């Protein structure tokens, strides 16, 4: 069964360092999402791509976060510099189309700890 | 502001009994609602959904009820099984408005509640 792949699964970094996460969506899925889940809260959308274009990055802290999906397939989310408050689970999801009626398939996430 | 709220952080149920998980929302633009289940060390998985034109949707042991006037939805699991023990998230989306730029509710964007930890005891 096809799955969304994410790496690394765990990342510990020091404050002010740069960190990057990678996501490989299910083949053929045009829509890709990056979510942040803080402990005790639900996932919050950071950025949504349709193919290689950003369709929603309203909740992405653009002073330190960046995301790209250059060829419309895999994607990278970067934080520079990392802050203590960035400690969270970063989830990637993909769907075949845009809109909530298209099921979003989630990867296992990357657990980030900033010290 | 929390547009989707799950006010019960946890729920404990005996195997075979009914589990009822609740969710409230405040944004009247929401017209499509979903439930996700999450096991430890895994990403959330889709469970069931309902459109605002319905008040009930059933899939096997899982039924979602929607009360639009109260802005409330619930997930019923009958009978509950130990394998149902997980974190359950409700989510909401605005679909009928079409693509809307940031500042409102973007088309298809999911807004999640905080989650409810369900424990089903054998």
PDB file of C-alpha atoms in Angstrom:
ATOM      1  CA  UNK A   1       0.000   0.000   0.000  1.00  0.00           C
ATOM      2  CA  UNK A   2       1.370   3.428  -0.971  1.00  0.00           C
ATOM      3  CA  UNK A   3       2.393   5.665   1.914  1.00  0.00           C
ATOM      4  CA  UNK A   4       3.631   9.175   2.536  1.00  0.00           C
ATOM      5  CA  UNK A   5       7.305   9.062   3.499  1.00  0.00           C
ATOM      6  CA  UNK A   6       8.942  11.564   5.833  1.00  0.00           C
ATOM      7  CA  UNK A   7      12.477  11.938   7.082  1.00  0.00           C
ATOM      8  CA  UNK A   8      14.003  12.231   9.519  1.00  0.00           C
ATOM      9  CA  UNK A   9      11.588  10.718  12.036  1.00  0.00           C
ATOM     10  CA  UNK A  10      13.265  12.522  14.919  1.00  0.00           C
ATOM     11  CA  UNK A  11      15.418  15.628  15.013  1.00  0.00           C
ATOM     12  CA  UNK A  12      17.101  17.373  17.921  1.00  0.00           C
ATOM     13  CA  UNK A  13      18.643  20.735  17.190  1.00  0.00           C
ATOM     14  CA  UNK A  14      19.921  23.690  19.133  1.00  0.00           C
ATOM     15  CA  UNK A  15      18.246  27.056  19.131  1.00  0.00           C
ATOM     16  CA  UNK A  16      19.331  29.278  16.216  1.00  0.00           C
ATOM     17  CA  UNK A  17      20.374  26.320  14.064  1.00  0.00           C
ATOM     18  CA  UNK A  18      18.837  25.464  10.699  1.00  0.00           C
ATOM     19  CA  UNK A  19      16.748  22.322  10.255  1.00  0.00           C
ATOM     20  CA  UNK A  20      15.056  20.728   7.248  1.00  0.00           C
ATOM     21  CA  UNK A  21      12.389  18.092   6.819  1.00  0.00           C
ATOM     22  CA  UNK A  22      11.640  16.052   3.728  1.00  0.00           C
ATOM     23  CA  UNK A  23       8.376  14.587   2.469  1.00  0.00           C
ATOM     24  CA  UNK A  24       7.645  12.232  -0.421  1.00  0.00           C
ATOM     25  CA  UNK A  25       3.897  12.068  -1.114  1.00  0.00           C
ATOM     26  CA  UNK A  26       1.950   9.194  -2.595  1.00  0.00           C
ATOM     27  CA  UNK A  27       2.660   8.931  -6.313  1.00  0.00           C
ATOM     28  CA  UNK A  28       0.144  10.892  -8.359  1.00  0.00           C
ATOM     29  CA  UNK A  29      -1.027  13.082  -5.496  1.00  0.00           C
ATOM     30  CA  UNK A  30      -1.063  16.660  -6.717  1.00  0.00           C
ATOM     31  CA  UNK A  31      -1.842  18.287  -3.377  1.00  0.00           C
ATOM     32  CA  UNK A  32       0.685  18.293  -0.562  1.00  0.00           C
ATOM     33  CA  UNK A  33       0.273  19.705   2.954  1.00  0.00           C
ATOM     34  CA  UNK A  34       2.637  20.495   5.800  1.00  0.00           C
ATOM     35  CA  UNK A  35       1.092  20.589   9.276  1.00  0.00           C
ATOM     36  CA  UNK A  36       2.544  21.387  12.685  1.00  0.00           C
ATOM     37  CA  UNK A  37       1.146  19.624  15.718  1.00  0.00           C
ATOM     38  CA  UNK A  38       2.087  20.995  19.126  1.00  0.00           C
ATOM     39  CA  UNK A  39       1.685  18.570  22.024  1.00  0.00           C
ATOM     40  CA  UNK A  40      -1.901  18.515  23.237  1.00  0.00           C
ATOM     41  CA  UNK A  41      -3.256  20.285  20.156  1.00  0.00           C
ATOM     42  CA  UNK A  42      -4.527  19.254  16.759  1.00  0.00           C
ATOM     43  CA  UNK A  43      -2.558  19.611  13.521  1.00  0.00           C
ATOM     44  CA  UNK A  44      -2.377  23.146  12.140  1.00  0.00           C
ATOM     45  CA  UNK A  45      -1.854  23.725   8.428  1.00  0.00           C
ATOM     46  CA  UNK A  46       1.384  25.545   7.652  1.00  0.00           C
ATOM     47  CA  UNK A  47       1.440  25.359   3.860  1.00  0.00           C
ATOM     48  CA  UNK A  48      -0.501  23.712   1.042  1.00  0.00           C
ATOM     49  CA  UNK A  49       0.845  23.015  -2.445  1.00  0.00           C
ATOM     50  CA  UNK A  50      -1.038  22.247  -5.613  1.00  0.00           C
ATOM     51  CA  UNK A  51       1.650  20.670  -7.818  1.00  0.00           C
ATOM     52  CA  UNK A  52       4.596  23.057  -7.405  1.00  0.00           C
ATOM     53  CA  UNK A  53       2.519  26.127  -6.492  1.00  0.00           C
ATOM     54  CA  UNK A  54       1.732  27.354  -3.002  1.00  0.00           C
ATOM     55  CA  UNK A  55      -2.043  27.773  -2.583  1.00  0.00           C
ATOM     56  CA  UNK A  56      -2.087  28.578   1.139  1.00  0.00           C
ATOM     57  CA  UNK A  57       0.768  29.654   3.393  1.00  0.00           C
ATOM     58  CA  UNK A  58      -1.198  32.017   5.598  1.00  0.00           C
ATOM     59  CA  UNK A  59      -0.072  30.293   8.811  1.00  0.00           C
ATOM     60  CA  UNK A  60       3.568  29.836   7.807  1.00  0.00           C
ATOM     61  CA  UNK A  61       5.933  32.082   9.846  1.00  0.00           C
ATOM     62  CA  UNK A  62       7.699  33.351   6.775  1.00  0.00           C
ATOM     63  CA  UNK A  63      10.475  35.110   8.635  1.00  0.00           C
ATOM     64  CA  UNK A  64      11.949  31.742   9.569  1.00  0.00           C
ATOM     65  CA  UNK A  65      10.058  29.017   7.724  1.00  0.00           C
ATOM     66  CA  UNK A  66      10.246  28.186   4.042  1.00  0.00           C
ATOM     67  CA  UNK A  67       8.769  25.378   1.971  1.00  0.00           C
ATOM     68  CA  UNK A  68       9.318  24.260  -1.563  1.00  0.00           C
ATOM     69  CA  UNK A  69       8.086  21.610  -3.959  1.00  0.00           C
ATOM     70  CA  UNK A  70      10.210  22.368  -6.975  1.00  0.00           C
ATOM     71  CA  UNK A  71       9.155  19.585  -9.333  1.00  0.00           C
ATOM     72  CA  UNK A  72       5.713  19.118  -7.901  1.00  0.00           C
ATOM     73  CA  UNK A  73       6.622  15.817  -6.290  1.00  0.00           C
ATOM     74  CA  UNK A  74       8.606  15.743  -3.038  1.00  0.00           C
ATOM     75  CA  UNK A  75       8.827  18.707  -0.709  1.00  0.00           C
ATOM     76  CA  UNK A  76      11.157  20.248   1.856  1.00  0.00           C
ATOM     77  CA  UNK A  77      10.225  22.362   4.872  1.00  0.00           C
ATOM     78  CA  UNK A  78      13.014  24.436   6.395  1.00  0.00           C
ATOM     79  CA  UNK A  79      13.324  26.390   9.620  1.00  0.00           C
ATOM     80  CA  UNK A  80      16.114  28.906  10.039  1.00  0.00           C
ATOM     81  CA  UNK A  81      16.811  29.824  12.756  1.00  0.00           C
ATOM     82  CA  UNK A  82      15.000  27.334  14.962  1.00  0.00           C
ATOM     83  CA  UNK A  83      13.423  28.626  18.178  1.00  0.00           C
ATOM     84  CA  UNK A  84      12.393  26.767  21.329  1.00  0.00           C
ATOM     85  CA  UNK A  85       8.719  27.237  20.422  1.00  0.00           C
ATOM     86  CA  UNK A  86       9.227  25.297  17.193  1.00  0.00           C
ATOM     87  CA  UNK A  87       9.410  22.013  19.114  1.00  0.00           C
ATOM     88  CA  UNK A  88       6.516  20.003  17.690  1.00  0.00           C
ATOM     89  CA  UNK A  89       5.537  17.175  15.358  1.00  0.00           C
ATOM     90  CA  UNK A  90       5.715  18.169  11.697  1.00  0.00           C
ATOM     91  CA  UNK A  91       3.303  16.167   9.581  1.00  0.00           C
ATOM     92  CA  UNK A  92       3.171  15.911   5.813  1.00  0.00           C
ATOM     93  CA  UNK A  93       0.031  14.791   4.016  1.00  0.00           C
ATOM     94  CA  UNK A  94      -0.988  14.369   0.407  1.00  0.00           C
ATOM     95  CA  UNK A  95      -4.230  14.014  -1.510  1.00  0.00           C
ATOM     96  CA  UNK A  96      -5.132  13.376  -5.100  1.00  0.00           C
ATOM     97  CA  UNK A  97      -6.965  16.677  -5.383  1.00  0.00           C
ATOM     98  CA  UNK A  98      -7.725  19.909  -3.605  1.00  0.00           C
ATOM     99  CA  UNK A  99     -10.650  20.100  -1.206  1.00  0.00           C
ATOM    100  CA  UNK A 100     -11.607  18.293   1.973  1.00  0.00           C
ATOM    101  CA  UNK A 101     -13.572  15.631   0.080  1.00  0.00           C
ATOM    102  CA  UNK A 102     -10.272  14.240  -1.199  1.00  0.00           C
ATOM    103  CA  UNK A 103      -8.852  12.107   1.584  1.00  0.00           C
ATOM    104  CA  UNK A 104      -5.607  13.358   3.032  1.00  0.00           C
ATOM    105  CA  UNK A 105      -3.035  10.645   3.706  1.00  0.00           C
ATOM    106  CA  UNK A 106      -0.575  11.508   6.454  1.00  0.00           C
ATOM    107  CA  UNK A 107       3.014  10.469   6.892  1.00  0.00           C
ATOM    108  CA  UNK A 108       4.390   9.367  10.291  1.00  0.00           C
ATOM    109  CA  UNK A 109       5.749  12.849  11.016  1.00  0.00           C
ATOM    110  CA  UNK A 110       9.055  14.317  12.147  1.00  0.00           C
ATOM    111  CA  UNK A 111       9.376  15.001  15.871  1.00  0.00           C
ATOM    112  CA  UNK A 112      11.472  18.158  16.315  1.00  0.00           C
ATOM    113  CA  UNK A 113      13.016  19.087  19.639  1.00  0.00           C
ATOM    114  CA  UNK A 114      14.765  22.447  19.910  1.00  0.00           C
ATOM    115  CA  UNK A 115      17.126  22.804  22.888  1.00  0.00           C
TER     116      UNK A 115
ATOM    117  CA  UNK B   1      -9.324  31.649  18.389  1.00  0.00           C
ATOM    118  CA  UNK B   2     -10.172  27.972  18.512  1.00  0.00           C
ATOM    119  CA  UNK B   3     -12.721  27.431  15.730  1.00  0.00           C
ATOM    120  CA  UNK B   4     -13.013  23.683  16.383  1.00  0.00           C
ATOM    121  CA  UNK B   5     -13.104  22.452  19.966  1.00  0.00           C
ATOM    122  CA  UNK B   6     -13.054  19.044  21.549  1.00  0.00           C
ATOM    123  CA  UNK B   7     -13.722  19.775  25.181  1.00  0.00           C
ATOM    124  CA  UNK B   8     -13.059  16.276  26.519  1.00  0.00           C
ATOM    125  CA  UNK B   9      -9.330  15.537  26.579  1.00  0.00           C
ATOM    126  CA  UNK B  10      -9.962  11.877  27.325  1.00  0.00           C
ATOM    127  CA  UNK B  11     -12.661   9.205  27.423  1.00  0.00           C
ATOM    128  CA  UNK B  12     -12.559   5.749  28.954  1.00  0.00           C
ATOM    129  CA  UNK B  13     -15.041   3.069  27.846  1.00  0.00           C
ATOM    130  CA  UNK B  14     -15.570  -0.634  28.480  1.00  0.00           C
ATOM    131  CA  UNK B  15     -15.220  -2.994  25.538  1.00  0.00           C
ATOM    132  CA  UNK B  16     -18.562  -3.612  23.832  1.00  0.00           C
ATOM    133  CA  UNK B  17     -20.121  -0.367  25.053  1.00  0.00           C
ATOM    134  CA  UNK B  18     -20.714   2.796  23.070  1.00  0.00           C
ATOM    135  CA  UNK B  19     -18.060   5.507  22.763  1.00  0.00           C
ATOM    136  CA  UNK B  20     -19.314   9.038  22.080  1.00  0.00           C
ATOM    137  CA  UNK B  21     -16.824  11.708  21.130  1.00  0.00           C
ATOM    138  CA  UNK B  22     -17.968  15.295  20.822  1.00  0.00           C
ATOM    139  CA  UNK B  23     -16.853  18.297  18.827  1.00  0.00           C
ATOM    140  CA  UNK B  24     -18.075  21.903  18.619  1.00  0.00           C
ATOM    141  CA  UNK B  25     -17.320  24.532  16.012  1.00  0.00           C
ATOM    142  CA  UNK B  26     -17.847  28.270  15.783  1.00  0.00           C
ATOM    143  CA  UNK B  27     -17.269  29.153  12.115  1.00  0.00           C
ATOM    144  CA  UNK B  28     -20.575  29.096  10.225  1.00  0.00           C
ATOM    145  CA  UNK B  29     -18.658  28.797   6.940  1.00  0.00           C
ATOM    146  CA  UNK B  30     -17.725  25.205   7.776  1.00  0.00           C
ATOM    147  CA  UNK B  31     -19.798  22.788   5.723  1.00  0.00           C
ATOM    148  CA  UNK B  32     -17.768  19.583   5.673  1.00  0.00           C
ATOM    149  CA  UNK B  33     -16.629  17.677   8.732  1.00  0.00           C
ATOM    150  CA  UNK B  34     -14.252  14.785   9.248  1.00  0.00           C
ATOM    151  CA  UNK B  35     -12.968  12.509  11.980  1.00  0.00           C
ATOM    152  CA  UNK B  36      -9.393  11.237  12.054  1.00  0.00           C
ATOM    153  CA  UNK B  37      -7.847   8.586  14.270  1.00  0.00           C
ATOM    154  CA  UNK B  38      -4.228   8.657  15.377  1.00  0.00           C
ATOM    155  CA  UNK B  39      -2.154   5.863  16.913  1.00  0.00           C
ATOM    156  CA  UNK B  40       1.166   6.651  18.635  1.00  0.00           C
ATOM    157  CA  UNK B  41       4.128   7.074  16.254  1.00  0.00           C
ATOM    158  CA  UNK B  42       1.786   7.183  13.242  1.00  0.00           C
ATOM    159  CA  UNK B  43       0.151   9.963  11.295  1.00  0.00           C
ATOM    160  CA  UNK B  44      -3.609  10.540  11.528  1.00  0.00           C
ATOM    161  CA  UNK B  45      -5.813   8.336   9.358  1.00  0.00           C
ATOM    162  CA  UNK B  46      -9.196   9.312   7.948  1.00  0.00           C
ATOM    163  CA  UNK B  47     -12.159   7.650   9.620  1.00  0.00           C
ATOM    164  CA  UNK B  48     -15.460   9.140   8.462  1.00  0.00           C
ATOM    165  CA  UNK B  49     -16.883  12.406   7.137  1.00  0.00           C
ATOM    166  CA  UNK B  50     -20.173  14.233   6.784  1.00  0.00           C
ATOM    167  CA  UNK B  51     -21.426  17.064   4.632  1.00  0.00           C
ATOM    168  CA  UNK B  52     -23.610  19.799   6.074  1.00  0.00           C
ATOM    169  CA  UNK B  53     -26.500  18.684   3.856  1.00  0.00           C
ATOM    170  CA  UNK B  54     -26.755  15.545   5.996  1.00  0.00           C
ATOM    171  CA  UNK B  55     -27.291  15.043   9.696  1.00  0.00           C
ATOM    172  CA  UNK B  56     -25.992  11.485   9.919  1.00  0.00           C
ATOM    173  CA  UNK B  57     -23.450   9.293   8.181  1.00  0.00           C
ATOM    174  CA  UNK B  58     -22.772   5.684   9.071  1.00  0.00           C
ATOM    175  CA  UNK B  59     -19.890   3.370   8.216  1.00  0.00           C
ATOM    176  CA  UNK B  60     -19.894   0.050  10.000  1.00  0.00           C
ATOM    177  CA  UNK B  61     -19.382   0.608  13.711  1.00  0.00           C
ATOM    178  CA  UNK B  62     -18.833   4.342  13.220  1.00  0.00           C
ATOM    179  CA  UNK B  63     -21.593   6.946  12.941  1.00  0.00           C
ATOM    180  CA  UNK B  64     -21.163  10.702  12.793  1.00  0.00           C
ATOM    181  CA  UNK B  65     -24.039  13.004  13.735  1.00  0.00           C
ATOM    182  CA  UNK B  66     -24.198  16.673  12.785  1.00  0.00           C
ATOM    183  CA  UNK B  67     -26.373  19.278  14.500  1.00  0.00           C
ATOM    184  CA  UNK B  68     -25.913  22.444  12.438  1.00  0.00           C
ATOM    185  CA  UNK B  69     -28.079  24.665  14.610  1.00  0.00           C
ATOM    186  CA  UNK B  70     -25.967  23.783  17.642  1.00  0.00           C
ATOM    187  CA  UNK B  71     -22.727  23.731  15.623  1.00  0.00           C
ATOM    188  CA  UNK B  72     -22.019  20.347  17.143  1.00  0.00           C
ATOM    189  CA  UNK B  73     -20.964  16.976  15.814  1.00  0.00           C
ATOM    190  CA  UNK B  74     -20.377  13.668  17.501  1.00  0.00           C
ATOM    191  CA  UNK B  75     -18.781  10.353  16.637  1.00  0.00           C
ATOM    192  CA  UNK B  76     -20.400   7.168  17.935  1.00  0.00           C
ATOM    193  CA  UNK B  77     -18.487   3.904  18.003  1.00  0.00           C
ATOM    194  CA  UNK B  78     -20.616   0.830  18.647  1.00  0.00           C
ATOM    195  CA  UNK B  79     -19.481  -1.605  19.881  1.00  0.00           C
ATOM    196  CA  UNK B  80     -16.170  -0.232  21.107  1.00  0.00           C
ATOM    197  CA  UNK B  81     -13.121  -2.480  20.779  1.00  0.00           C
ATOM    198  CA  UNK B  82      -9.681  -2.275  22.452  1.00  0.00           C
ATOM    199  CA  UNK B  83      -8.159  -1.594  19.009  1.00  0.00           C
ATOM    200  CA  UNK B  84     -10.169   1.625  18.881  1.00  0.00           C
ATOM    201  CA  UNK B  85      -7.945   3.081  21.613  1.00  0.00           C
ATOM    202  CA  UNK B  86      -6.320   6.092  19.949  1.00  0.00           C
ATOM    203  CA  UNK B  87      -6.504   9.870  19.728  1.00  0.00           C
ATOM    204  CA  UNK B  88      -9.516  11.084  17.763  1.00  0.00           C
ATOM    205  CA  UNK B  89      -9.492  14.450  16.007  1.00  0.00           C
ATOM    206  CA  UNK B  90     -12.437  16.188  14.463  1.00  0.00           C
ATOM    207  CA  UNK B  91     -11.779  18.570  11.596  1.00  0.00           C
ATOM    208  CA  UNK B  92     -13.846  21.041   9.626  1.00  0.00           C
ATOM    209  CA  UNK B  93     -13.592  22.674   6.239  1.00  0.00           C
ATOM    210  CA  UNK B  94     -15.381  25.257   4.095  1.00  0.00           C
ATOM    211  CA  UNK B  95     -16.042  23.668   0.702  1.00  0.00           C
ATOM    212  CA  UNK B  96     -18.924  25.407  -0.990  1.00  0.00           C
ATOM    213  CA  UNK B  97     -17.327  28.824  -1.050  1.00  0.00           C
ATOM    214  CA  UNK B  98     -14.714  27.741  -3.568  1.00  0.00           C
ATOM    215  CA  UNK B  99     -11.108  28.914  -3.483  1.00  0.00           C
ATOM    216  CA  UNK B 100     -10.773  31.813  -1.052  1.00  0.00           C
ATOM    217  CA  UNK B 101      -7.547  33.577  -0.294  1.00  0.00           C
ATOM    218  CA  UNK B 102      -5.949  33.707   3.142  1.00  0.00           C
ATOM    219  CA  UNK B 103      -7.748  35.924   5.604  1.00  0.00           C
ATOM    220  CA  UNK B 104     -10.852  33.800   5.530  1.00  0.00           C
ATOM    221  CA  UNK B 105     -11.062  30.055   5.377  1.00  0.00           C
ATOM    222  CA  UNK B 106      -9.143  28.687   2.401  1.00  0.00           C
ATOM    223  CA  UNK B 107     -10.845  26.177   0.181  1.00  0.00           C
ATOM    224  CA  UNK B 108     -10.395  22.676   1.496  1.00  0.00           C
ATOM    225  CA  UNK B 109      -8.289  23.768   4.435  1.00  0.00           C
ATOM    226  CA  UNK B 110      -8.833  21.523   7.442  1.00  0.00           C
ATOM    227  CA  UNK B 111      -9.132  23.061  10.889  1.00  0.00           C
ATOM    228  CA  UNK B 112      -8.585  20.457  13.593  1.00  0.00           C
ATOM    229  CA  UNK B 113      -9.770  20.192  17.170  1.00  0.00           C
ATOM    230  CA  UNK B 114      -7.387  19.404  20.026  1.00  0.00           C
ATOM    231  CA  UNK B 115      -8.135  15.707  20.048  1.00  0.00           C
ATOM    232  CA  UNK B 116      -9.716  13.255  22.517  1.00  0.00           C
ATOM    233  CA  UNK B 117      -7.798  10.260  23.838  1.00  0.00           C
ATOM    234  CA  UNK B 118     -10.099   7.232  23.760  1.00  0.00           C
ATOM    235  CA  UNK B 119      -9.205   4.225  25.885  1.00  0.00           C
ATOM    236  CA  UNK B 120     -11.276   1.067  25.497  1.00  0.00           C
ATOM    237  CA  UNK B 121     -10.765  -1.389  28.346  1.00  0.00           C
ATOM    238  CA  UNK B 122     -11.137  -5.157  27.747  1.00  0.00           C
TER     239      UNK B 122
END
